[in-house]
């Protein structure tokens, strides 16, 4: 039996359903099956497999391990994810709607992602303070250089956890403070934000119960050691 597409007017190929072979087993009742994988079916619904079947799959991006890691915190990860994709509504992006814009920290005319993280001289002072010696060299004010260093540098496990954590917490507080300055016209000094970042990272380290986990032993000491100046 042929299953060659038939052309019904125009160029649209349409299979004639009556010509498709259908093997019915007379004694088995009809039932509904859920597609489980490419060629597998199951009578039970599995949300994970179903989602995996219908979602659009893309290659994992290089920077994903900077965003999602076990010791991360979703609300910090989310803002950092937006920053990495340059999707934060910075002045530079909202300027297309005709709004005047400038950096709310230093007053420079163009508020871009790269200026906020971490080229702005005020913010870079904060970045130097909170990273301490974690990079093993002086931090760079350039965003791309920072991300490349994080992805390609050779860091021990504890240092790499802390670098990702301090990146995310800092991006979060810089963005939050920027919004406070923009919408509520109140501003905290940069030293105050640095203390907030430090406290938040320490709280997160404590909540990992690092002292009970062999792979995380020394996490807090590493954080303190990085800021021993
Ligand atoms: Zn600035």
Coordinates of N, CA, C and O in Angstrom, one line a residue, residues 120-186:
X120 N 31.6 51.4 36.6 CA 31.3 52.7 37.3 C 32.3 52.8 38.5 O 32.5 51.8 39.3
X121 N 33.0 53.9 38.6 CA 34.1 54.0 39.6 C 33.6 53.7 41.1 O 34.3 53.1 41.9
X122 N 32.4 54.1 41.4 CA 31.8 53.9 42.7 C 31.6 52.4 42.9 O 31.9 51.8 44.0
X123 N 31.0 51.8 41.9 CA 30.7 50.4 42.1 C 31.9 49.5 42.0 O 32.0 48.5 42.7
X124 N 32.9 50.0 41.3 CA 34.1 49.2 41.2 C 34.8 49.1 42.6 O 35.4 48.1 43.0
X125 N 34.7 50.3 43.3 CA 35.3 50.3 44.7 C 34.6 49.2 45.5 O 35.3 48.5 46.3
X126 N 33.3 49.1 45.4 CA 32.5 48.1 46.1 C 33.0 46.7 45.7 O 33.2 45.8 46.5
X127 N 33.1 46.5 44.4 CA 33.5 45.2 43.8 C 34.9 44.7 44.3 O 35.1 43.6 44.7
X128 N 35.8 45.7 44.4 CA 37.2 45.4 44.9 C 37.0 44.9 46.4 O 37.7 44.0 46.8
X129 N 36.2 45.6 47.1 CA 36.1 45.4 48.6 C 35.5 44.0 48.8 O 36.0 43.2 49.6
X130 N 34.4 43.6 48.1 CA 33.7 42.4 48.4 C 34.4 41.2 47.8 O 34.2 40.0 48.3
X131 N 35.2 41.3 46.7 CA 35.8 40.1 46.2 C 37.1 39.8 46.9 O 37.6 38.7 46.9
X132 N 37.7 40.8 47.6 CA 39.0 40.6 48.3 C 40.0 39.9 47.4 O 40.2 40.3 46.2
X133 N 40.6 38.8 47.8 CA 41.6 38.1 46.9 C 41.1 36.9 46.2 O 41.8 36.0 45.8
X134 N 39.7 36.8 46.1 CA 39.1 35.5 45.6 C 39.6 35.3 44.1 O 39.7 34.1 43.7
X135 N 39.8 36.3 43.3 CA 40.2 36.1 41.9 C 41.6 35.7 41.8 O 42.1 35.3 40.8
X136 N 42.4 35.9 42.9 CA 43.8 35.6 42.9 C 44.6 36.7 42.1 O 45.8 36.6 41.9
X137 N 43.9 37.7 41.7 CA 44.5 38.9 41.0 C 43.6 40.1 41.2 O 42.4 39.8 41.7
X138 N 44.0 41.3 40.8 CA 43.0 42.4 40.9 C 41.8 42.1 40.0 O 42.0 41.8 38.8
X139 N 40.6 42.4 40.5 CA 39.4 42.2 39.6 C 39.5 43.3 38.5 O 40.2 44.3 38.6
X140 N 38.8 43.0 37.4 CA 38.8 43.8 36.3 C 37.5 44.5 36.2 O 36.4 43.9 36.4
X141 N 37.4 45.8 35.9 CA 36.1 46.5 35.8 C 35.3 46.1 34.6 O 34.1 46.4 34.6
X142 N 35.9 45.4 33.7 CA 35.1 45.0 32.4 C 34.3 43.8 32.6 O 34.7 42.7 33.1
X143 N 33.0 43.8 32.2 CA 32.1 42.7 32.4 C 32.5 41.5 31.7 O 32.6 40.4 32.3
X144 N 32.8 41.6 30.4 CA 33.2 40.4 29.7 C 34.4 39.7 30.2 O 34.5 38.5 30.3
X145 N 35.4 40.5 30.6 CA 36.6 40.0 31.2 C 36.3 39.3 32.5 O 36.8 38.2 32.8
X146 N 35.4 39.9 33.3 CA 35.0 39.2 34.6 C 34.4 37.9 34.3 O 34.8 36.9 35.0
X147 N 33.4 37.8 33.4 CA 32.7 36.5 33.1 C 33.7 35.5 32.6 O 33.7 34.3 33.0
X148 N 34.6 35.9 31.6 CA 35.6 35.0 31.1 C 36.5 34.5 32.2 O 36.8 33.3 32.2
X149 N 37.0 35.4 33.0 CA 37.8 34.9 34.1 C 37.1 33.9 35.0 O 37.7 32.9 35.5
X150 N 35.9 34.1 35.3 CA 35.1 33.2 36.1 C 35.0 31.9 35.5 O 35.0 30.8 36.1
X151 N 34.8 31.9 34.2 CA 34.6 30.6 33.4 C 35.8 29.9 33.1 O 35.8 28.6 33.0
X152 N 36.9 30.6 33.0 CA 38.1 29.9 32.5 C 39.2 29.8 33.6 O 40.2 29.1 33.4
X153 N 39.1 30.5 34.7 CA 40.1 30.5 35.7 C 40.2 29.2 36.4 O 39.2 28.4 36.4
X154 N 41.3 28.9 37.0 CA 41.5 27.7 37.8 C 41.3 28.0 39.3 O 42.3 28.5 39.9
X155 N 40.2 27.8 39.8 CA 39.9 28.1 41.2 C 39.6 26.8 41.9 O 39.1 25.8 41.4
X156 N 40.0 26.7 43.2 CA 39.6 25.5 44.0 C 38.1 25.6 44.2 O 37.5 26.7 44.0
X157 N 37.5 24.5 44.7 CA 36.1 24.4 44.8 C 35.5 25.5 45.6 O 34.5 26.1 45.3
X158 N 36.1 25.7 46.8 CA 35.5 26.7 47.7 C 35.6 28.1 47.2 O 34.6 28.9 47.3
X159 N 36.7 28.4 46.5 CA 36.8 29.7 46.0 C 35.8 29.9 44.9 O 35.2 31.0 44.7
X160 N 35.6 28.9 44.1 CA 34.7 29.1 42.9 C 33.2 29.2 43.4 O 32.4 30.0 42.9
X161 N 32.9 28.5 44.5 CA 31.5 28.8 45.1 C 31.4 30.2 45.6 O 30.4 30.9 45.3
X162 N 32.4 30.7 46.3 CA 32.4 32.1 46.8 C 32.4 33.1 45.7 O 31.7 34.1 45.8
X163 N 33.1 32.9 44.6 CA 33.2 33.8 43.5 C 31.8 34.0 42.9 O 31.3 35.1 42.6
X164 N 31.1 32.9 42.7 CA 29.8 32.9 42.1 C 28.8 33.5 43.0 O 27.9 34.3 42.6
X165 N 28.9 33.2 44.3 CA 28.0 33.8 45.3 C 28.2 35.3 45.4 O 27.2 36.0 45.4
X166 N 29.4 35.7 45.5 CA 29.7 37.2 45.6 C 29.3 37.9 44.4 O 28.7 39.0 44.4
X167 N 29.5 37.3 43.2 CA 29.0 37.9 42.0 C 27.5 38.2 42.0 O 27.0 39.3 41.8
X168 N 26.8 37.1 42.4 CA 25.3 37.2 42.3 C 24.8 38.1 43.4 O 23.9 38.9 43.1
X169 N 25.3 38.0 44.6 CA 24.8 38.9 45.7 C 25.1 40.4 45.3 O 24.3 41.2 45.6
X170 N 26.3 40.6 44.8 CA 26.7 42.0 44.5 C 25.8 42.6 43.4 O 25.3 43.7 43.4
X171 N 25.6 41.8 42.3 CA 24.7 42.2 41.2 C 23.3 42.5 41.7 O 22.7 43.6 41.4
X172 N 22.8 41.7 42.6 CA 21.5 41.8 43.2 C 21.4 43.2 44.0 O 20.5 44.0 43.7
X173 N 22.4 43.4 44.9 CA 22.3 44.6 45.7 C 22.6 45.9 44.9 O 22.0 46.9 45.2
X174 N 23.4 45.8 43.9 CA 23.7 47.0 43.1 C 22.4 47.4 42.3 O 22.0 48.5 42.3
X175 N 21.7 46.3 41.8 CA 20.5 46.6 41.1 C 19.4 47.1 42.0 O 18.6 48.0 41.7
X176 N 19.3 46.5 43.2 CA 18.3 46.9 44.1 C 18.5 48.4 44.6 O 17.5 49.2 44.6
X177 N 19.7 48.7 44.9 CA 20.1 50.0 45.3 C 19.8 51.0 44.2 O 19.3 52.1 44.4
X178 N 20.1 50.6 43.0 CA 19.9 51.5 41.8 C 18.4 51.8 41.7 O 17.9 52.9 41.4
X179 N 17.5 50.8 41.9 CA 16.1 51.0 41.8 C 15.6 51.8 43.0 O 14.7 52.7 42.8
X180 N 16.2 51.7 44.2 CA 15.8 52.5 45.3 C 16.1 54.0 45.0 O 15.3 54.9 45.3
X181 N 17.3 54.2 44.4 CA 17.7 55.6 44.1 C 16.8 56.2 43.0 O 16.4 57.3 43.1
X182 N 16.4 55.3 42.1 CA 15.5 55.8 41.0 C 14.1 56.1 41.4 O 13.5 57.1 41.1
X183 N 13.5 55.1 42.1 CA 12.1 55.2 42.4 C 11.8 55.9 43.8 O 10.8 56.6 43.9
X184 N 12.7 55.7 44.8 CA 12.3 56.2 46.1 C 13.3 57.4 46.5 O 13.1 58.0 47.6
X185 N 14.2 57.7 45.7 CA 15.1 58.8 45.9 C 15.8 58.8 47.3 O 16.0 59.8 47.9
X186 N 16.2 57.5 47.7 CA 17.0 57.4 48.9 C 18.2 56.6 48.4 O 18.2 55.7 47.6

